[in-house]
């Protein structure tokens, strides 16, 4: 078998490319993160700020500490969202948008109501469209933009998630459609699909040490829940210069849950 010789020094060209990549990833941009007061949204804001970006967080309530500017807004209300987008337009040149705001209303098909469906669509879909519509002209004018939508593994098939699954499935469809529309303008659009991530929303349904948690963990090949920072790292990559040729994709961050489903 042939022996591979590992060079002891990095070729000058590769050193130059590596340095350029490092610098490119630190080009300061202005990023808006919705649902940024806790969990994956806050972790994403912290990660983007650590990369040198200016972060504008949005949520109904402000956290005690935040690594950037924060605007309180209720994205489940169209008029509140309209006030938000005006404020963003007046104060910032936004380069990237992370649509993370959302809620979960567990319920079977029989239990789902039209009110529940409207609530899910308003915050997951309508708000994402409304904010993106307001920011796209500026991104197009500057010839650079990033949109990351917070999807989920739920549209792959989950019980008691009728309205939530419908809304997250719509976000995936929007992601692919927007990527096709905006690619020529150097605006990438992707989605992440988290699985079981250790957040308040998860623990409300799967308390630590519960039988419900044990059943869920048995379906995850890695045998553990994920952490918000692991989702944030993928989002930060999708918002970077290095992800310039990645668009229209859904990246599942689920410890192998989506791949392992074929086992059960």
mmCIF file of C-alpha atoms in Angstrom:
data_model
loop_
_atom_site.group_PDB
_atom_site.id
_atom_site.type_symbol
_atom_site.label_atom_id
_atom_site.label_comp_id
_atom_site.label_asym_id
_atom_site.label_seq_id
_atom_site.Cartn_x
_atom_site.Cartn_y
_atom_site.Cartn_z
ATOM 1 C CA UNK A 1 0.000 0.000 0.000
ATOM 2 C CA UNK A 2 1.368 3.423 -0.970
ATOM 3 C CA UNK A 3 2.614 5.671 1.794
ATOM 4 C CA UNK A 4 1.233 9.184 1.973
ATOM 5 C CA UNK A 5 3.813 11.834 2.700
ATOM 6 C CA UNK A 6 2.461 14.738 4.702
ATOM 7 C CA UNK A 7 4.319 17.972 3.935
ATOM 8 C CA UNK A 8 5.817 19.692 6.946
ATOM 9 C CA UNK A 9 5.253 23.147 5.512
ATOM 10 C CA UNK A 10 2.136 24.635 3.961
ATOM 11 C CA UNK A 11 2.738 25.661 0.329
ATOM 12 C CA UNK A 12 2.824 29.458 -0.050
ATOM 13 C CA UNK A 13 -0.257 29.495 -2.298
ATOM 14 C CA UNK A 14 -2.318 27.572 0.237
ATOM 15 C CA UNK A 15 -1.101 29.882 2.990
ATOM 16 C CA UNK A 16 -2.260 32.856 0.939
ATOM 17 C CA UNK A 17 -5.648 31.271 0.243
ATOM 18 C CA UNK A 18 -6.085 30.333 3.887
ATOM 19 C CA UNK A 19 -5.291 33.880 4.968
ATOM 20 C CA UNK A 20 -7.729 35.288 2.425
ATOM 21 C CA UNK A 21 -10.433 32.916 3.635
ATOM 22 C CA UNK A 22 -9.831 33.929 7.244
ATOM 23 C CA UNK A 23 -10.045 37.615 6.386
ATOM 24 C CA UNK A 24 -13.114 37.106 4.191
ATOM 25 C CA UNK A 25 -14.972 35.349 6.966
ATOM 26 C CA UNK A 26 -14.379 38.374 9.175
ATOM 27 C CA UNK A 27 -15.712 41.003 6.761
ATOM 28 C CA UNK A 28 -18.040 42.945 9.073
ATOM 29 C CA UNK A 29 -21.665 42.751 8.023
ATOM 30 C CA UNK A 30 -24.937 43.756 9.609
ATOM 31 C CA UNK A 31 -27.077 40.757 10.523
ATOM 32 C CA UNK A 32 -30.650 40.701 11.809
ATOM 33 C CA UNK A 33 -31.646 37.745 13.980
ATOM 34 C CA UNK A 34 -35.293 37.313 14.968
ATOM 35 C CA UNK A 35 -36.318 35.374 18.034
ATOM 36 C CA UNK A 36 -32.976 36.445 19.467
ATOM 37 C CA UNK A 37 -33.779 36.659 23.168
ATOM 38 C CA UNK A 38 -32.908 33.056 24.045
ATOM 39 C CA UNK A 39 -32.027 29.592 22.802
ATOM 40 C CA UNK A 40 -30.826 29.163 19.239
ATOM 41 C CA UNK A 41 -31.541 32.789 18.341
ATOM 42 C CA UNK A 42 -29.399 34.188 21.133
ATOM 43 C CA UNK A 43 -26.648 31.648 20.456
ATOM 44 C CA UNK A 44 -26.672 32.666 16.780
ATOM 45 C CA UNK A 45 -26.425 36.343 17.678
ATOM 46 C CA UNK A 46 -23.478 35.628 19.956
ATOM 47 C CA UNK A 47 -21.708 33.572 17.297
ATOM 48 C CA UNK A 48 -22.189 36.210 14.588
ATOM 49 C CA UNK A 49 -20.968 38.925 16.947
ATOM 50 C CA UNK A 50 -17.904 36.819 17.763
ATOM 51 C CA UNK A 51 -17.178 36.745 14.011
ATOM 52 C CA UNK A 52 -17.108 40.533 14.012
ATOM 53 C CA UNK A 53 -20.558 41.234 12.605
ATOM 54 C CA UNK A 54 -22.921 43.914 13.849
ATOM 55 C CA UNK A 55 -25.965 42.072 15.151
ATOM 56 C CA UNK A 56 -29.487 43.435 15.489
ATOM 57 C CA UNK A 57 -31.672 41.178 17.595
ATOM 58 C CA UNK A 58 -35.453 41.107 17.498
ATOM 59 C CA UNK A 59 -37.926 39.552 19.934
ATOM 60 C CA UNK A 60 -40.892 40.464 22.089
ATOM 61 C CA UNK A 61 -38.729 40.676 25.211
ATOM 62 C CA UNK A 62 -35.097 41.717 25.482
ATOM 63 C CA UNK A 63 -32.530 39.511 27.231
ATOM 64 C CA UNK A 64 -30.507 40.899 30.129
ATOM 65 C CA UNK A 65 -27.399 40.887 27.954
ATOM 66 C CA UNK A 66 -27.132 40.965 24.170
ATOM 67 C CA UNK A 67 -24.105 41.245 21.861
ATOM 68 C CA UNK A 68 -25.441 44.092 19.741
ATOM 69 C CA UNK A 69 -28.508 46.269 19.203
ATOM 70 C CA UNK A 70 -31.905 44.952 20.219
ATOM 71 C CA UNK A 71 -35.388 45.884 19.012
ATOM 72 C CA UNK A 72 -38.491 44.674 20.805
ATOM 73 C CA UNK A 73 -41.255 43.685 18.396
ATOM 74 C CA UNK A 74 -44.097 41.189 18.286
ATOM 75 C CA UNK A 75 -43.648 39.425 14.953
ATOM 76 C CA UNK A 76 -46.948 37.599 15.321
ATOM 77 C CA UNK A 77 -48.590 40.975 14.629
ATOM 78 C CA UNK A 78 -48.340 42.379 11.098
ATOM 79 C CA UNK A 79 -48.459 46.018 12.169
ATOM 80 C CA UNK A 80 -45.738 45.488 14.761
ATOM 81 C CA UNK A 81 -43.633 43.815 12.075
ATOM 82 C CA UNK A 82 -44.245 46.776 9.751
ATOM 83 C CA UNK A 83 -42.932 49.150 12.418
ATOM 84 C CA UNK A 84 -39.891 46.919 12.827
ATOM 85 C CA UNK A 85 -39.001 46.876 9.125
ATOM 86 C CA UNK A 86 -39.338 50.668 8.946
ATOM 87 C CA UNK A 87 -36.971 51.008 11.867
ATOM 88 C CA UNK A 88 -34.505 48.605 10.283
ATOM 89 C CA UNK A 89 -34.658 50.526 7.018
ATOM 90 C CA UNK A 90 -34.133 53.863 8.735
ATOM 91 C CA UNK A 91 -31.161 52.775 10.855
ATOM 92 C CA UNK A 92 -29.269 49.977 9.158
ATOM 93 C CA UNK A 93 -27.924 48.603 5.906
ATOM 94 C CA UNK A 94 -28.790 44.975 6.539
ATOM 95 C CA UNK A 95 -26.681 42.310 4.833
ATOM 96 C CA UNK A 96 -28.108 39.174 6.395
ATOM 97 C CA UNK A 97 -31.328 37.900 7.945
ATOM 98 C CA UNK A 98 -31.858 34.906 10.195
ATOM 99 C CA UNK A 99 -35.572 34.114 10.439
ATOM 100 C CA UNK A 100 -35.630 32.297 13.761
ATOM 101 C CA UNK A 101 -38.746 33.624 15.514
ATOM 102 C CA UNK A 102 -41.378 30.978 16.104
ATOM 103 C CA UNK A 103 -43.552 29.020 18.460
ATOM 104 C CA UNK A 104 -44.728 25.451 18.932
ATOM 105 C CA UNK A 105 -48.345 24.407 19.441
ATOM 106 C CA UNK A 106 -48.430 20.628 19.898
ATOM 107 C CA UNK A 107 -51.577 18.927 18.757
ATOM 108 C CA UNK A 108 -52.889 16.057 16.693
ATOM 109 C CA UNK A 109 -54.768 16.462 13.430
ATOM 110 C CA UNK A 110 -58.107 16.264 15.282
ATOM 111 C CA UNK A 111 -57.013 18.845 17.843
ATOM 112 C CA UNK A 112 -55.628 21.418 15.391
ATOM 113 C CA UNK A 113 -57.729 24.555 15.016
ATOM 114 C CA UNK A 114 -57.786 27.265 12.379
ATOM 115 C CA UNK A 115 -56.644 29.682 15.089
ATOM 116 C CA UNK A 116 -53.584 27.529 15.799
ATOM 117 C CA UNK A 117 -52.793 27.370 12.091
ATOM 118 C CA UNK A 118 -53.094 31.137 11.693
ATOM 119 C CA UNK A 119 -50.810 31.696 14.689
ATOM 120 C CA UNK A 120 -48.151 29.363 13.282
ATOM 121 C CA UNK A 121 -48.297 30.818 9.797
ATOM 122 C CA UNK A 122 -48.228 34.416 11.061
ATOM 123 C CA UNK A 123 -44.979 34.134 12.994
ATOM 124 C CA UNK A 124 -43.144 31.486 10.964
ATOM 125 C CA UNK A 125 -44.180 32.404 7.443
ATOM 126 C CA UNK A 126 -45.831 35.819 7.142
ATOM 127 C CA UNK A 127 -43.230 37.539 9.347
ATOM 128 C CA UNK A 128 -40.364 35.890 7.463
ATOM 129 C CA UNK A 129 -41.793 37.054 4.134
ATOM 130 C CA UNK A 130 -42.560 40.562 5.367
ATOM 131 C CA UNK A 131 -39.071 41.154 6.799
ATOM 132 C CA UNK A 132 -37.286 39.597 3.813
ATOM 133 C CA UNK A 133 -39.298 41.715 1.371
ATOM 134 C CA UNK A 134 -38.157 44.876 3.133
ATOM 135 C CA UNK A 135 -34.468 43.913 3.156
ATOM 136 C CA UNK A 136 -34.039 42.412 -0.316
ATOM 137 C CA UNK A 137 -33.820 45.750 -2.214
ATOM 138 C CA UNK A 138 -30.805 46.845 -0.170
ATOM 139 C CA UNK A 139 -29.088 43.467 -0.498
ATOM 140 C CA UNK A 140 -29.674 43.522 -4.247
ATOM 141 C CA UNK A 141 -28.329 47.054 -4.564
ATOM 142 C CA UNK A 142 -25.136 46.116 -2.697
ATOM 143 C CA UNK A 143 -24.786 42.815 -4.552
ATOM 144 C CA UNK A 144 -24.527 40.672 -1.422
ATOM 145 C CA UNK A 145 -26.954 39.047 0.937
ATOM 146 C CA UNK A 146 -27.627 36.084 3.182
ATOM 147 C CA UNK A 147 -30.957 34.694 4.395
ATOM 148 C CA UNK A 148 -31.169 31.705 6.710
ATOM 149 C CA UNK A 149 -34.573 30.302 7.655
ATOM 150 C CA UNK A 150 -35.034 28.246 10.797
ATOM 151 C CA UNK A 151 -36.821 25.107 9.622
ATOM 152 C CA UNK A 152 -37.006 21.807 11.526
ATOM 153 C CA UNK A 153 -36.912 18.038 11.192
ATOM 154 C CA UNK A 154 -40.670 18.065 11.842
ATOM 155 C CA UNK A 155 -41.701 18.300 8.146
ATOM 156 C CA UNK A 156 -39.953 14.951 7.633
ATOM 157 C CA UNK A 157 -42.781 13.412 9.663
ATOM 158 C CA UNK A 158 -43.717 13.977 13.306
ATOM 159 C CA UNK A 159 -46.848 13.281 15.291
ATOM 160 C CA UNK A 160 -48.817 16.025 17.068
ATOM 161 C CA UNK A 161 -47.236 18.814 15.034
ATOM 162 C CA UNK A 162 -49.908 19.537 12.423
ATOM 163 C CA UNK A 163 -49.804 23.338 12.424
ATOM 164 C CA UNK A 164 -46.112 23.635 13.311
ATOM 165 C CA UNK A 165 -45.155 21.158 10.605
ATOM 166 C CA UNK A 166 -47.250 23.022 8.055
ATOM 167 C CA UNK A 167 -45.497 26.304 8.861
ATOM 168 C CA UNK A 168 -41.990 24.832 8.873
ATOM 169 C CA UNK A 169 -42.704 22.978 5.637
ATOM 170 C CA UNK A 170 -43.739 26.285 4.088
ATOM 171 C CA UNK A 171 -40.426 27.831 5.192
ATOM 172 C CA UNK A 172 -38.534 25.073 3.404
ATOM 173 C CA UNK A 173 -40.519 25.743 0.231
ATOM 174 C CA UNK A 174 -39.822 29.467 0.542
ATOM 175 C CA UNK A 175 -36.117 28.776 1.020
ATOM 176 C CA UNK A 176 -35.845 26.928 -2.279
ATOM 177 C CA UNK A 177 -38.015 29.376 -4.166
ATOM 178 C CA UNK A 178 -36.163 32.432 -2.882
ATOM 179 C CA UNK A 179 -32.802 30.831 -3.674
ATOM 180 C CA UNK A 180 -33.898 30.421 -7.287
ATOM 181 C CA UNK A 181 -35.189 33.999 -7.457
ATOM 182 C CA UNK A 182 -32.252 35.728 -5.787
ATOM 183 C CA UNK A 183 -29.216 33.748 -6.870
ATOM 184 C CA UNK A 184 -28.379 36.086 -9.738
ATOM 185 C CA UNK A 185 -28.178 38.946 -7.224
ATOM 186 C CA UNK A 186 -25.547 37.133 -5.127
ATOM 187 C CA UNK A 187 -28.075 36.607 -2.348
ATOM 188 C CA UNK A 188 -28.027 33.108 -0.899
ATOM 189 C CA UNK A 189 -30.994 31.581 0.896
ATOM 190 C CA UNK A 190 -30.706 28.441 3.004
ATOM 191 C CA UNK A 191 -32.462 26.766 5.891
ATOM 192 C CA UNK A 192 -31.340 24.760 8.880
ATOM 193 C CA UNK A 193 -33.424 21.934 10.268
ATOM 194 C CA UNK A 194 -32.636 21.396 13.941
ATOM 195 C CA UNK A 195 -33.641 18.212 15.658
ATOM 196 C CA UNK A 196 -33.653 17.850 19.433
ATOM 197 C CA UNK A 197 -31.821 20.947 20.673
ATOM 198 C CA UNK A 198 -31.526 21.697 24.389
ATOM 199 C CA UNK A 199 -33.836 24.695 24.653
ATOM 200 C CA UNK A 200 -36.765 25.685 26.841
ATOM 201 C CA UNK A 201 -39.183 24.630 24.097
ATOM 202 C CA UNK A 202 -37.655 21.148 23.964
ATOM 203 C CA UNK A 203 -37.611 20.687 27.721
ATOM 204 C CA UNK A 204 -41.261 21.668 28.001
ATOM 205 C CA UNK A 205 -42.037 18.485 26.061
ATOM 206 C CA UNK A 206 -39.067 16.281 26.958
ATOM 207 C CA UNK A 207 -37.947 16.968 30.548
ATOM 208 C CA UNK A 208 -34.476 15.804 31.554
ATOM 209 C CA UNK A 209 -34.570 12.208 32.760
ATOM 210 C CA UNK A 210 -38.145 11.593 31.608
ATOM 211 C CA UNK A 211 -39.330 8.540 29.704
ATOM 212 C CA UNK A 212 -40.309 10.873 26.869
ATOM 213 C CA UNK A 213 -36.701 12.051 26.639
ATOM 214 C CA UNK A 214 -35.399 8.468 26.750
ATOM 215 C CA UNK A 215 -37.700 7.459 23.870
ATOM 216 C CA UNK A 216 -36.560 10.427 21.801
ATOM 217 C CA UNK A 217 -32.875 9.778 22.447
ATOM 218 C CA UNK A 218 -33.268 6.189 21.230
ATOM 219 C CA UNK A 219 -34.180 7.598 17.798
ATOM 220 C CA UNK A 220 -31.014 9.733 17.596
ATOM 221 C CA UNK A 221 -27.927 7.802 16.416
ATOM 222 C CA UNK A 222 -25.625 10.102 18.424
ATOM 223 C CA UNK A 223 -27.684 9.370 21.535
ATOM 224 C CA UNK A 224 -27.854 12.934 22.836
ATOM 225 C CA UNK A 225 -29.589 16.234 22.297
ATOM 226 C CA UNK A 226 -27.814 19.060 20.509
ATOM 227 C CA UNK A 227 -26.814 22.428 21.867
ATOM 228 C CA UNK A 228 -27.878 25.850 20.555
ATOM 229 C CA UNK A 229 -24.245 26.689 19.826
ATOM 230 C CA UNK A 230 -24.038 23.762 17.392
ATOM 231 C CA UNK A 231 -26.914 25.213 15.383
ATOM 232 C CA UNK A 232 -25.432 28.704 15.615
ATOM 233 C CA UNK A 233 -22.142 27.507 14.110
ATOM 234 C CA UNK A 234 -23.880 26.220 10.989
ATOM 235 C CA UNK A 235 -25.913 29.415 10.628
ATOM 236 C CA UNK A 236 -22.770 31.515 11.001
ATOM 237 C CA UNK A 237 -21.144 29.521 8.206
ATOM 238 C CA UNK A 238 -24.161 30.034 5.935
ATOM 239 C CA UNK A 239 -23.908 33.777 6.619
ATOM 240 C CA UNK A 240 -20.206 33.861 5.762
ATOM 241 C CA UNK A 241 -18.218 34.566 2.624
ATOM 242 C CA UNK A 242 -17.167 30.909 2.506
ATOM 243 C CA UNK A 243 -20.773 29.824 1.901
ATOM 244 C CA UNK A 244 -21.034 31.924 -1.261
ATOM 245 C CA UNK A 245 -21.946 28.936 -3.480
ATOM 246 C CA UNK A 246 -24.355 27.287 -1.037
ATOM 247 C CA UNK A 247 -27.975 28.209 -1.663
ATOM 248 C CA UNK A 248 -31.382 26.557 -1.677
ATOM 249 C CA UNK A 249 -30.270 23.937 0.837
ATOM 250 C CA UNK A 250 -31.771 22.565 4.043
ATOM 251 C CA UNK A 251 -29.066 21.421 6.456
ATOM 252 C CA UNK A 252 -30.312 19.123 9.188
ATOM 253 C CA UNK A 253 -28.587 19.506 12.551
ATOM 254 C CA UNK A 254 -30.035 16.540 14.344
ATOM 255 C CA UNK A 255 -27.380 14.048 15.494
ATOM 256 C CA UNK A 256 -28.353 11.739 12.638
ATOM 257 C CA UNK A 257 -32.064 11.649 13.503
ATOM 258 C CA UNK A 258 -33.193 12.254 9.930
ATOM 259 C CA UNK A 259 -30.786 9.612 8.586
ATOM 260 C CA UNK A 260 -31.493 7.145 11.380
ATOM 261 C CA UNK A 261 -35.274 7.210 10.929
ATOM 262 C CA UNK A 262 -34.898 4.417 8.364
ATOM 263 C CA UNK A 263 -33.801 2.162 11.240
ATOM 264 C CA UNK A 264 -37.112 2.353 13.067
#
